[in-house]
Amino acid sequence: MQKEIISNDKKKLARYAKAMAHPIRIYVLELLSNQSCCYSGDLSEILPIVKSTLSQHLKELRDAGLIQGEIEAPRIKYCLNKENWAEAQDLFNKFLCNPIQPIDCKTNQ
Amino acid sequence: MQKEIISNDKKKLARYAKAMAHPIRIYVLELLSNQSCCYSGDLSEILPIVKSTLSQHLKELRDAGLIQGEIEAPRIKYCLNKENWAEAQDLFNKFLCNPIQPIDCKTNQ
DNA sequence: ATCTTTGTTCGTAATTTCACGAACTACGAA
DNA sequence: TTCGTAGTTCGTGAAATTACGAACAAAGAT
């Protein structure tokens, strides 16, 4: 082990924060934390960006590990990556100094 | 009022997340939330970046409204912007679905 | 008045982000 | 097989990010 001024947790937290650093991506995450899943097409209809740009944002969320896609015939169903979402909740909670463990506010079935 | 798919809160949250999207800045915020204040020089000694780069990171945190600097003779004393920090806590808490109001975990005197 | 310390600003370069349209892939339906 | 739908990937360009060193500014110390 070494000094490591910048701990792994800080790097992880910064990575999650980076994924959240755009209003479109906040929107998607908030939607998914409320309704368990959605299709890219649903988002594309609502959001004021073209589908290729949306695809880029979804990729950023995927790369950060916050969401995952499941192929369902012609479409793709997106939902939160529960494990990493929980980790992000935990890291942010600790960081924000609220010593509360993450809990589901709504049952994401 | 208008549809506004992307609410102001989402924009604010994304802005704060952007400010947190770098390990160095996470480090600074974590330090300040634990010890109330610090000097740029203290950080410069510890962190593995040159002072001009550190200055840029501090500027990003200032621009986001998360910290504020106070001139103190040759040095500058940085501390959290309590008001905006509380707002960020609140927005993140809501977003992360922990219906807990922000509280101080340590008395930042 | 000059030196020293502390930090910001400037100039530069490499990389990443964000947005768009066009092209492509996968797959079910006709 | 051909067509249509759903999404990704590619190519592009503008802007922002990250990092560095050099130059600068402010203010106390000598």
PDB file of C-alpha atoms (C1' of nucleotides) in Angstrom:
ATOM      1  CA  MET A   1       0.000   0.000   0.000  1.00  0.00           C
ATOM      2  CA  GLN A   2       0.979   3.557  -0.629  1.00  0.00           C
ATOM      3  CA  LYS A   3       0.052   7.062   0.405  1.00  0.00           C
ATOM      4  CA  GLU A   4      -2.508   7.390  -2.358  1.00  0.00           C
ATOM      5  CA  ILE A   5      -3.691  10.911  -1.698  1.00  0.00           C
ATOM      6  CA  ILE A   6      -6.475  10.247  -4.171  1.00  0.00           C
ATOM      7  CA  SER A   7      -8.229   7.130  -2.952  1.00  0.00           C
ATOM      8  CA  ASN A   8     -10.065   4.708  -5.174  1.00  0.00           C
ATOM      9  CA  ASP A   9     -13.345   5.825  -3.696  1.00  0.00           C
ATOM     10  CA  LYS A  10     -12.638   9.383  -4.764  1.00  0.00           C
ATOM     11  CA  LYS A  11     -11.887   8.222  -8.288  1.00  0.00           C
ATOM     12  CA  LYS A  12     -15.081   6.195  -8.391  1.00  0.00           C
ATOM     13  CA  LEU A  13     -17.126   9.062  -7.044  1.00  0.00           C
ATOM     14  CA  ALA A  14     -15.631  11.448  -9.588  1.00  0.00           C
ATOM     15  CA  ARG A  15     -16.425   8.923 -12.326  1.00  0.00           C
ATOM     16  CA  TYR A  16     -20.063   8.721 -11.265  1.00  0.00           C
ATOM     17  CA  ALA A  17     -20.255  12.497 -10.949  1.00  0.00           C
ATOM     18  CA  LYS A  18     -18.891  12.819 -14.468  1.00  0.00           C
ATOM     19  CA  ALA A  19     -21.661  10.575 -15.744  1.00  0.00           C
ATOM     20  CA  MET A  20     -24.190  12.809 -13.996  1.00  0.00           C
ATOM     21  CA  ALA A  21     -22.645  16.003 -15.323  1.00  0.00           C
ATOM     22  CA  HIS A  22     -25.273  16.638 -17.983  1.00  0.00           C
ATOM     23  CA  PRO A  23     -28.964  17.517 -17.607  1.00  0.00           C
ATOM     24  CA  ILE A  24     -30.017  14.925 -20.191  1.00  0.00           C
ATOM     25  CA  ARG A  25     -28.273  12.182 -18.252  1.00  0.00           C
ATOM     26  CA  ILE A  26     -29.756  13.387 -14.975  1.00  0.00           C
ATOM     27  CA  TYR A  27     -33.144  13.175 -16.646  1.00  0.00           C
ATOM     28  CA  VAL A  28     -32.562   9.602 -17.773  1.00  0.00           C
ATOM     29  CA  LEU A  29     -31.284   8.475 -14.385  1.00  0.00           C
ATOM     30  CA  GLU A  30     -34.162  10.132 -12.566  1.00  0.00           C
ATOM     31  CA  LEU A  31     -36.640   8.502 -14.899  1.00  0.00           C
ATOM     32  CA  LEU A  32     -35.079   5.087 -14.410  1.00  0.00           C
ATOM     33  CA  SER A  33     -34.955   5.428 -10.652  1.00  0.00           C
ATOM     34  CA  ASN A  34     -38.696   6.115 -10.728  1.00  0.00           C
ATOM     35  CA  GLN A  35     -40.028   3.671 -13.266  1.00  0.00           C
ATOM     36  CA  SER A  36     -37.596   0.774 -13.400  1.00  0.00           C
ATOM     37  CA  CYS A  37     -37.057   0.816 -17.162  1.00  0.00           C
ATOM     38  CA  CYS A  38     -37.604   2.574 -20.451  1.00  0.00           C
ATOM     39  CA  TYR A  39     -36.841   2.317 -24.131  1.00  0.00           C
ATOM     40  CA  SER A  40     -34.476   4.566 -25.982  1.00  0.00           C
ATOM     41  CA  GLY A  41     -37.317   5.467 -28.324  1.00  0.00           C
ATOM     42  CA  ASP A  42     -39.430   6.803 -25.463  1.00  0.00           C
ATOM     43  CA  LEU A  43     -36.596   9.106 -24.498  1.00  0.00           C
ATOM     44  CA  SER A  44     -35.944  10.140 -28.064  1.00  0.00           C
ATOM     45  CA  GLU A  45     -39.532  11.325 -28.425  1.00  0.00           C
ATOM     46  CA  ILE A  46     -39.399  13.454 -25.317  1.00  0.00           C
ATOM     47  CA  LEU A  47     -35.895  14.851 -25.286  1.00  0.00           C
ATOM     48  CA  PRO A  48     -34.840  17.728 -27.530  1.00  0.00           C
ATOM     49  CA  ILE A  49     -31.846  15.959 -29.068  1.00  0.00           C
ATOM     50  CA  VAL A  50     -31.410  13.683 -32.057  1.00  0.00           C
ATOM     51  CA  LYS A  51     -31.167   9.964 -31.509  1.00  0.00           C
ATOM     52  CA  SER A  52     -27.461   9.699 -32.176  1.00  0.00           C
ATOM     53  CA  THR A  53     -26.734  12.238 -29.484  1.00  0.00           C
ATOM     54  CA  LEU A  54     -29.019  10.397 -27.102  1.00  0.00           C
ATOM     55  CA  SER A  55     -27.163   7.218 -27.926  1.00  0.00           C
ATOM     56  CA  GLN A  56     -23.931   8.929 -26.910  1.00  0.00           C
ATOM     57  CA  HIS A  57     -25.399   9.967 -23.570  1.00  0.00           C
ATOM     58  CA  LEU A  58     -26.703   6.468 -22.940  1.00  0.00           C
ATOM     59  CA  LYS A  59     -23.250   5.122 -23.764  1.00  0.00           C
ATOM     60  CA  GLU A  60     -21.704   7.461 -21.219  1.00  0.00           C
ATOM     61  CA  LEU A  61     -24.120   6.148 -18.584  1.00  0.00           C
ATOM     62  CA  ARG A  62     -23.384   2.578 -19.639  1.00  0.00           C
ATOM     63  CA  ASP A  63     -19.620   3.152 -19.541  1.00  0.00           C
ATOM     64  CA  ALA A  64     -19.939   4.589 -16.053  1.00  0.00           C
ATOM     65  CA  GLY A  65     -21.857   1.454 -15.090  1.00  0.00           C
ATOM     66  CA  LEU A  66     -24.993   3.276 -13.994  1.00  0.00           C
ATOM     67  CA  ILE A  67     -27.395   1.756 -16.509  1.00  0.00           C
ATOM     68  CA  GLN A  68     -27.627  -1.380 -18.562  1.00  0.00           C
ATOM     69  CA  GLY A  69     -29.444  -2.232 -21.737  1.00  0.00           C
ATOM     70  CA  GLU A  70     -31.266  -5.410 -22.602  1.00  0.00           C
ATOM     71  CA  ILE A  71     -32.083  -6.267 -26.187  1.00  0.00           C
ATOM     72  CA  GLU A  72     -35.770  -6.807 -26.686  1.00  0.00           C
ATOM     73  CA  ALA A  73     -36.581  -7.474 -30.313  1.00  0.00           C
ATOM     74  CA  PRO A  74     -36.158  -4.286 -32.338  1.00  0.00           C
ATOM     75  CA  ARG A  75     -35.799  -2.152 -29.253  1.00  0.00           C
ATOM     76  CA  ILE A  76     -33.504  -1.962 -26.259  1.00  0.00           C
ATOM     77  CA  LYS A  77     -34.775  -1.810 -22.740  1.00  0.00           C
ATOM     78  CA  TYR A  78     -32.690   0.268 -20.380  1.00  0.00           C
ATOM     79  CA  CYS A  79     -32.696   0.051 -16.639  1.00  0.00           C
ATOM     80  CA  LEU A  80     -30.470   1.029 -13.755  1.00  0.00           C
ATOM     81  CA  ASN A  81     -27.507  -1.128 -12.921  1.00  0.00           C
ATOM     82  CA  LYS A  82     -28.731  -1.775  -9.398  1.00  0.00           C
ATOM     83  CA  GLU A  83     -25.401  -2.780  -7.971  1.00  0.00           C
ATOM     84  CA  ASN A  84     -23.480   0.236  -9.205  1.00  0.00           C
ATOM     85  CA  TRP A  85     -26.360   2.580  -8.537  1.00  0.00           C
ATOM     86  CA  ALA A  86     -26.292   1.421  -4.937  1.00  0.00           C
ATOM     87  CA  GLU A  87     -22.564   1.986  -4.831  1.00  0.00           C
ATOM     88  CA  ALA A  88     -23.005   5.484  -6.225  1.00  0.00           C
ATOM     89  CA  GLN A  89     -25.715   6.196  -3.639  1.00  0.00           C
ATOM     90  CA  ASP A  90     -23.419   4.997  -0.929  1.00  0.00           C
ATOM     91  CA  LEU A  91     -20.416   6.999  -2.102  1.00  0.00           C
ATOM     92  CA  PHE A  92     -22.427  10.168  -2.532  1.00  0.00           C
ATOM     93  CA  ASN A  93     -24.082   9.748   0.830  1.00  0.00           C
ATOM     94  CA  LYS A  94     -20.771   9.372   2.575  1.00  0.00           C
ATOM     95  CA  PHE A  95     -19.343  12.266   0.630  1.00  0.00           C
ATOM     96  CA  LEU A  96     -22.281  14.504   1.384  1.00  0.00           C
ATOM     97  CA  CYS A  97     -21.986  13.620   5.055  1.00  0.00           C
ATOM     98  CA  ASN A  98     -25.337  12.062   5.592  1.00  0.00           C
ATOM     99  CA  PRO A  99     -24.579   8.901   7.491  1.00  0.00           C
ATOM    100  CA  ILE A 100     -27.591   7.103   6.105  1.00  0.00           C
ATOM    101  CA  GLN A 101     -27.451   3.873   4.177  1.00  0.00           C
ATOM    102  CA  PRO A 102     -29.057   3.891   0.725  1.00  0.00           C
ATOM    103  CA  ILE A 103     -32.638   2.720   0.615  1.00  0.00           C
ATOM    104  CA  ASP A 104     -35.203   2.347  -2.124  1.00  0.00           C
ATOM    105  CA  CYS A 105     -37.689   5.193  -2.078  1.00  0.00           C
ATOM    106  CA  LYS A 106     -39.897   3.349  -4.496  1.00  0.00           C
ATOM    107  CA  THR A 107     -39.867  -0.311  -5.208  1.00  0.00           C
ATOM    108  CA  ASN A 108     -38.123  -0.630  -8.527  1.00  0.00           C
ATOM    109  CA  GLN A 109     -39.583  -4.004  -9.244  1.00  0.00           C
TER     110      GLN A 109
ATOM    111  CA  MET B   1     -44.556  28.325 -17.712  1.00  0.00           C
ATOM    112  CA  GLN B   2     -43.613  25.765 -20.269  1.00  0.00           C
ATOM    113  CA  LYS B   3     -43.132  22.042 -20.603  1.00  0.00           C
ATOM    114  CA  GLU B   4     -39.487  22.251 -19.656  1.00  0.00           C
ATOM    115  CA  ILE B   5     -38.537  18.631 -19.899  1.00  0.00           C
ATOM    116  CA  ILE B   6     -35.240  19.553 -18.296  1.00  0.00           C
ATOM    117  CA  SER B   7     -36.104  21.315 -15.054  1.00  0.00           C
ATOM    118  CA  ASN B   8     -33.947  23.908 -13.409  1.00  0.00           C
ATOM    119  CA  ASP B   9     -33.168  21.488 -10.606  1.00  0.00           C
ATOM    120  CA  LYS B  10     -31.777  19.009 -13.121  1.00  0.00           C
ATOM    121  CA  LYS B  11     -29.574  21.706 -14.596  1.00  0.00           C
ATOM    122  CA  LYS B  12     -28.344  22.720 -11.168  1.00  0.00           C
ATOM    123  CA  LEU B  13     -27.679  19.136 -10.190  1.00  0.00           C
ATOM    124  CA  ALA B  14     -25.773  18.512 -13.417  1.00  0.00           C
ATOM    125  CA  ARG B  15     -23.736  21.665 -12.760  1.00  0.00           C
ATOM    126  CA  TYR B  16     -22.778  20.499  -9.292  1.00  0.00           C
ATOM    127  CA  ALA B  17     -22.013  17.022 -10.613  1.00  0.00           C
ATOM    128  CA  LYS B  18     -19.742  18.553 -13.225  1.00  0.00           C
ATOM    129  CA  ALA B  19     -17.836  20.365 -10.500  1.00  0.00           C
ATOM    130  CA  MET B  20     -17.389  17.042  -8.706  1.00  0.00           C
ATOM    131  CA  ALA B  21     -16.308  15.216 -11.834  1.00  0.00           C
ATOM    132  CA  HIS B  22     -12.609  15.137 -10.982  1.00  0.00           C
ATOM    133  CA  PRO B  23     -10.794  13.289  -8.188  1.00  0.00           C
ATOM    134  CA  ILE B  24      -8.785  16.375  -7.237  1.00  0.00           C
ATOM    135  CA  ARG B  25     -11.946  18.392  -6.744  1.00  0.00           C
ATOM    136  CA  ILE B  26     -13.554  15.583  -4.762  1.00  0.00           C
ATOM    137  CA  TYR B  27     -10.482  15.633  -2.548  1.00  0.00           C
ATOM    138  CA  VAL B  28     -10.755  19.372  -1.965  1.00  0.00           C
ATOM    139  CA  LEU B  29     -14.462  19.239  -1.205  1.00  0.00           C
ATOM    140  CA  GLU B  30     -14.051  16.312   1.144  1.00  0.00           C
ATOM    141  CA  LEU B  31     -11.261  18.104   2.961  1.00  0.00           C
ATOM    142  CA  LEU B  32     -13.313  21.265   3.315  1.00  0.00           C
ATOM    143  CA  SER B  33     -16.364  19.406   4.536  1.00  0.00           C
ATOM    144  CA  ASN B  34     -14.208  17.909   7.269  1.00  0.00           C
ATOM    145  CA  GLN B  35     -12.031  20.761   8.423  1.00  0.00           C
ATOM    146  CA  SER B  36     -13.887  23.968   7.576  1.00  0.00           C
ATOM    147  CA  CYS B  37     -11.097  25.660   5.647  1.00  0.00           C
ATOM    148  CA  CYS B  38      -7.684  25.376   4.076  1.00  0.00           C
ATOM    149  CA  TYR B  39      -5.135  27.338   2.129  1.00  0.00           C
ATOM    150  CA  SER B  40      -4.290  26.747  -1.478  1.00  0.00           C
ATOM    151  CA  GLY B  41      -0.672  26.242  -0.447  1.00  0.00           C
ATOM    152  CA  ASP B  42      -1.571  23.361   1.826  1.00  0.00           C
ATOM    153  CA  LEU B  43      -3.267  21.640  -1.077  1.00  0.00           C
ATOM    154  CA  SER B  44      -0.434  22.392  -3.451  1.00  0.00           C
ATOM    155  CA  GLU B  45       2.014  20.639  -1.140  1.00  0.00           C
ATOM    156  CA  ILE B  46      -0.065  17.508  -0.933  1.00  0.00           C
ATOM    157  CA  LEU B  47      -1.567  17.132  -4.368  1.00  0.00           C
ATOM    158  CA  PRO B  48       0.430  15.808  -7.329  1.00  0.00           C
ATOM    159  CA  ILE B  49      -0.295  18.754  -9.625  1.00  0.00           C
ATOM    160  CA  VAL B  50       1.362  22.102 -10.212  1.00  0.00           C
ATOM    161  CA  LYS B  51      -0.132  25.185  -8.658  1.00  0.00           C
ATOM    162  CA  SER B  52      -1.577  26.606 -11.856  1.00  0.00           C
ATOM    163  CA  THR B  53      -3.546  23.421 -12.423  1.00  0.00           C
ATOM    164  CA  LEU B  54      -4.747  23.482  -8.844  1.00  0.00           C
ATOM    165  CA  SER B  55      -5.816  27.063  -9.343  1.00  0.00           C
ATOM    166  CA  GLN B  56      -7.912  25.954 -12.315  1.00  0.00           C
ATOM    167  CA  HIS B  57      -9.621  23.269 -10.252  1.00  0.00           C
ATOM    168  CA  LEU B  58     -10.332  25.739  -7.460  1.00  0.00           C
ATOM    169  CA  LYS B  59     -11.775  28.103 -10.034  1.00  0.00           C
ATOM    170  CA  GLU B  60     -14.098  25.389 -11.294  1.00  0.00           C
ATOM    171  CA  LEU B  61     -15.323  24.811  -7.735  1.00  0.00           C
ATOM    172  CA  ARG B  62     -15.729  28.564  -7.237  1.00  0.00           C
ATOM    173  CA  ASP B  63     -17.614  28.949 -10.517  1.00  0.00           C
ATOM    174  CA  ALA B  64     -19.954  26.144  -9.512  1.00  0.00           C
ATOM    175  CA  GLY B  65     -20.523  27.981  -6.251  1.00  0.00           C
ATOM    176  CA  LEU B  66     -19.332  25.166  -4.015  1.00  0.00           C
ATOM    177  CA  ILE B  67     -16.413  26.962  -2.396  1.00  0.00           C
ATOM    178  CA  GLN B  68     -15.392  30.496  -1.686  1.00  0.00           C
ATOM    179  CA  GLY B  69     -12.053  32.131  -1.077  1.00  0.00           C
ATOM    180  CA  GLU B  70     -11.168  34.818   1.399  1.00  0.00           C
ATOM    181  CA  ILE B  71      -8.034  36.870   1.026  1.00  0.00           C
ATOM    182  CA  GLU B  72      -5.842  36.643   4.102  1.00  0.00           C
ATOM    183  CA  ALA B  73      -2.612  38.520   3.662  1.00  0.00           C
ATOM    184  CA  PRO B  74      -0.389  36.733   1.164  1.00  0.00           C
ATOM    185  CA  ARG B  75      -2.579  33.661   1.159  1.00  0.00           C
ATOM    186  CA  ILE B  76      -6.174  32.791   0.347  1.00  0.00           C
ATOM    187  CA  LYS B  77      -8.348  30.868   2.710  1.00  0.00           C
ATOM    188  CA  TYR B  78     -10.847  28.571   1.048  1.00  0.00           C
ATOM    189  CA  CYS B  79     -13.975  27.183   2.606  1.00  0.00           C
ATOM    190  CA  LEU B  80     -17.236  25.670   1.509  1.00  0.00           C
ATOM    191  CA  ASN B  81     -20.010  27.933   0.337  1.00  0.00           C
ATOM    192  CA  LYS B  82     -22.405  26.679   2.975  1.00  0.00           C
ATOM    193  CA  GLU B  83     -25.559  27.772   1.236  1.00  0.00           C
ATOM    194  CA  ASN B  84     -24.797  26.153  -2.098  1.00  0.00           C
ATOM    195  CA  TRP B  85     -23.268  23.118  -0.477  1.00  0.00           C
ATOM    196  CA  ALA B  86     -26.544  22.615   1.371  1.00  0.00           C
ATOM    197  CA  GLU B  87     -28.421  23.003  -1.889  1.00  0.00           C
ATOM    198  CA  ALA B  88     -26.177  20.441  -3.544  1.00  0.00           C
ATOM    199  CA  GLN B  89     -26.703  18.054  -0.632  1.00  0.00           C
ATOM    200  CA  ASP B  90     -30.427  18.522  -0.941  1.00  0.00           C
ATOM    201  CA  LEU B  91     -30.518  18.029  -4.702  1.00  0.00           C
ATOM    202  CA  PHE B  92     -28.317  14.941  -4.555  1.00  0.00           C
ATOM    203  CA  ASN B  93     -30.311  13.474  -1.719  1.00  0.00           C
ATOM    204  CA  LYS B  94     -33.562  13.874  -3.576  1.00  0.00           C
ATOM    205  CA  PHE B  95     -32.002  12.554  -6.736  1.00  0.00           C
ATOM    206  CA  LEU B  96     -30.533   9.535  -4.998  1.00  0.00           C
ATOM    207  CA  CYS B  97     -33.903   8.808  -3.457  1.00  0.00           C
ATOM    208  CA  ASN B  98     -32.979   9.120   0.160  1.00  0.00           C
ATOM    209  CA  PRO B  99     -35.712  11.246   1.645  1.00  0.00           C
ATOM    210  CA  ILE B 100     -33.444  12.599   4.340  1.00  0.00           C
ATOM    211  CA  GLN B 101     -32.789  16.269   4.863  1.00  0.00           C
ATOM    212  CA  PRO B 102     -29.139  17.315   4.819  1.00  0.00           C
ATOM    213  CA  ILE B 103     -27.482  17.505   8.199  1.00  0.00           C
ATOM    214  CA  ASP B 104     -23.989  18.305   9.368  1.00  0.00           C
ATOM    215  CA  CYS B 105     -22.076  15.174  10.199  1.00  0.00           C
ATOM    216  CA  LYS B 106     -19.387  17.211  11.860  1.00  0.00           C
ATOM    217  CA  THR B 107     -19.708  20.690  13.168  1.00  0.00           C
ATOM    218  CA  ASN B 108     -17.998  22.836  10.576  1.00  0.00           C
ATOM    219  CA  GLN B 109     -17.445  25.683  12.948  1.00  0.00           C
TER     220      GLN B 109
ATOM    221  C1'  DA C   1      12.967  50.213  -3.139  1.00  0.00           C
ATOM    222  C1'  DT C   2      13.771  45.430  -3.734  1.00  0.00           C
ATOM    223  C1'  DC C   3      12.976  40.655  -2.610  1.00  0.00           C
ATOM    224  C1'  DT C   4       9.993  36.800  -1.441  1.00  0.00           C
ATOM    225  C1'  DT C   5       5.892  34.438  -1.061  1.00  0.00           C
ATOM    226  C1'  DT C   6       1.326  33.183  -2.750  1.00  0.00           C
ATOM    227  C1'  DG C   7      -1.680  32.595  -6.091  1.00  0.00           C
ATOM    228  C1'  DT C   8      -3.821  33.869 -10.694  1.00  0.00           C
ATOM    229  C1'  DT C   9      -3.621  34.440 -15.603  1.00  0.00           C
ATOM    230  C1'  DC C  10      -1.738  33.487 -20.126  1.00  0.00           C
ATOM    231  C1'  DG C  11      -0.182  30.605 -23.830  1.00  0.00           C
ATOM    232  C1'  DT C  12       0.011  26.129 -25.491  1.00  0.00           C
ATOM    233  C1'  DA C  13      -1.083  21.333 -26.528  1.00  0.00           C
ATOM    234  C1'  DA C  14      -3.534  16.941 -26.173  1.00  0.00           C
ATOM    235  C1'  DT C  15      -7.823  15.000 -25.149  1.00  0.00           C
ATOM    236  C1'  DT C  16     -12.668  14.787 -24.364  1.00  0.00           C
ATOM    237  C1'  DT C  17     -17.355  16.365 -24.832  1.00  0.00           C
ATOM    238  C1'  DC C  18     -21.464  17.489 -27.244  1.00  0.00           C
ATOM    239  C1'  DA C  19     -24.097  17.989 -31.138  1.00  0.00           C
ATOM    240  C1'  DC C  20     -25.515  16.915 -35.817  1.00  0.00           C
ATOM    241  C1'  DG C  21     -26.486  14.103 -40.123  1.00  0.00           C
ATOM    242  C1'  DA C  22     -25.390  10.096 -42.773  1.00  0.00           C
ATOM    243  C1'  DA C  23     -24.480   5.425 -42.987  1.00  0.00           C
ATOM    244  C1'  DC C  24     -24.914   1.092 -41.079  1.00  0.00           C
ATOM    245  C1'  DT C  25     -26.755  -3.173 -38.361  1.00  0.00           C
ATOM    246  C1'  DA C  26     -30.246  -6.165 -36.510  1.00  0.00           C
ATOM    247  C1'  DC C  27     -34.483  -8.022 -36.765  1.00  0.00           C
ATOM    248  C1'  DG C  28     -39.468  -8.531 -37.280  1.00  0.00           C
ATOM    249  C1'  DA C  29     -43.216  -7.828 -40.685  1.00  0.00           C
ATOM    250  C1'  DA C  30     -45.210  -7.862 -45.241  1.00  0.00           C
TER     251       DA C  30
ATOM    252  C1'  DT D   1     -36.689 -11.069 -50.135  1.00  0.00           C
ATOM    253  C1'  DT D   2     -37.716  -6.550 -49.418  1.00  0.00           C
ATOM    254  C1'  DC D   3     -39.287  -3.012 -46.295  1.00  0.00           C
ATOM    255  C1'  DG D   4     -39.621  -0.533 -42.006  1.00  0.00           C
ATOM    256  C1'  DT D   5     -38.317   0.267 -37.295  1.00  0.00           C
ATOM    257  C1'  DA D   6     -34.905   0.963 -33.563  1.00  0.00           C
ATOM    258  C1'  DG D   7     -30.445   2.060 -32.320  1.00  0.00           C
ATOM    259  C1'  DT D   8     -25.533   2.311 -32.877  1.00  0.00           C
ATOM    260  C1'  DT D   9     -21.456   3.863 -35.166  1.00  0.00           C
ATOM    261  C1'  DC D  10     -18.894   7.016 -38.090  1.00  0.00           C
ATOM    262  C1'  DG D  11     -17.357  11.467 -39.573  1.00  0.00           C
ATOM    263  C1'  DT D  12     -17.234  16.104 -38.550  1.00  0.00           C
ATOM    264  C1'  DG D  13     -16.712  20.476 -36.144  1.00  0.00           C
ATOM    265  C1'  DA D  14     -16.982  23.614 -32.205  1.00  0.00           C
ATOM    266  C1'  DA D  15     -16.174  24.070 -27.561  1.00  0.00           C
ATOM    267  C1'  DA D  16     -14.573  22.619 -23.041  1.00  0.00           C
ATOM    268  C1'  DT D  17     -11.279  20.101 -20.078  1.00  0.00           C
ATOM    269  C1'  DT D  18      -6.873  19.008 -18.212  1.00  0.00           C
ATOM    270  C1'  DA D  19      -2.228  19.703 -17.741  1.00  0.00           C
ATOM    271  C1'  DC D  20       2.134  22.220 -17.894  1.00  0.00           C
ATOM    272  C1'  DG D  21       5.483  26.221 -17.543  1.00  0.00           C
ATOM    273  C1'  DA D  22       6.183  31.108 -17.866  1.00  0.00           C
ATOM    274  C1'  DA D  23       4.771  35.503 -16.798  1.00  0.00           C
ATOM    275  C1'  DC D  24       2.318  38.444 -13.895  1.00  0.00           C
ATOM    276  C1'  DA D  25       0.061  40.771  -9.630  1.00  0.00           C
ATOM    277  C1'  DA D  26      -0.428  41.701  -4.706  1.00  0.00           C
ATOM    278  C1'  DA D  27       1.336  42.375  -0.442  1.00  0.00           C
ATOM    279  C1'  DG D  28       4.394  41.642   3.498  1.00  0.00           C
ATOM    280  C1'  DA D  29       9.424  41.481   4.764  1.00  0.00           C
ATOM    281  C1'  DT D  30      14.132  43.150   4.406  1.00  0.00           C
TER     282       DT D  30
END
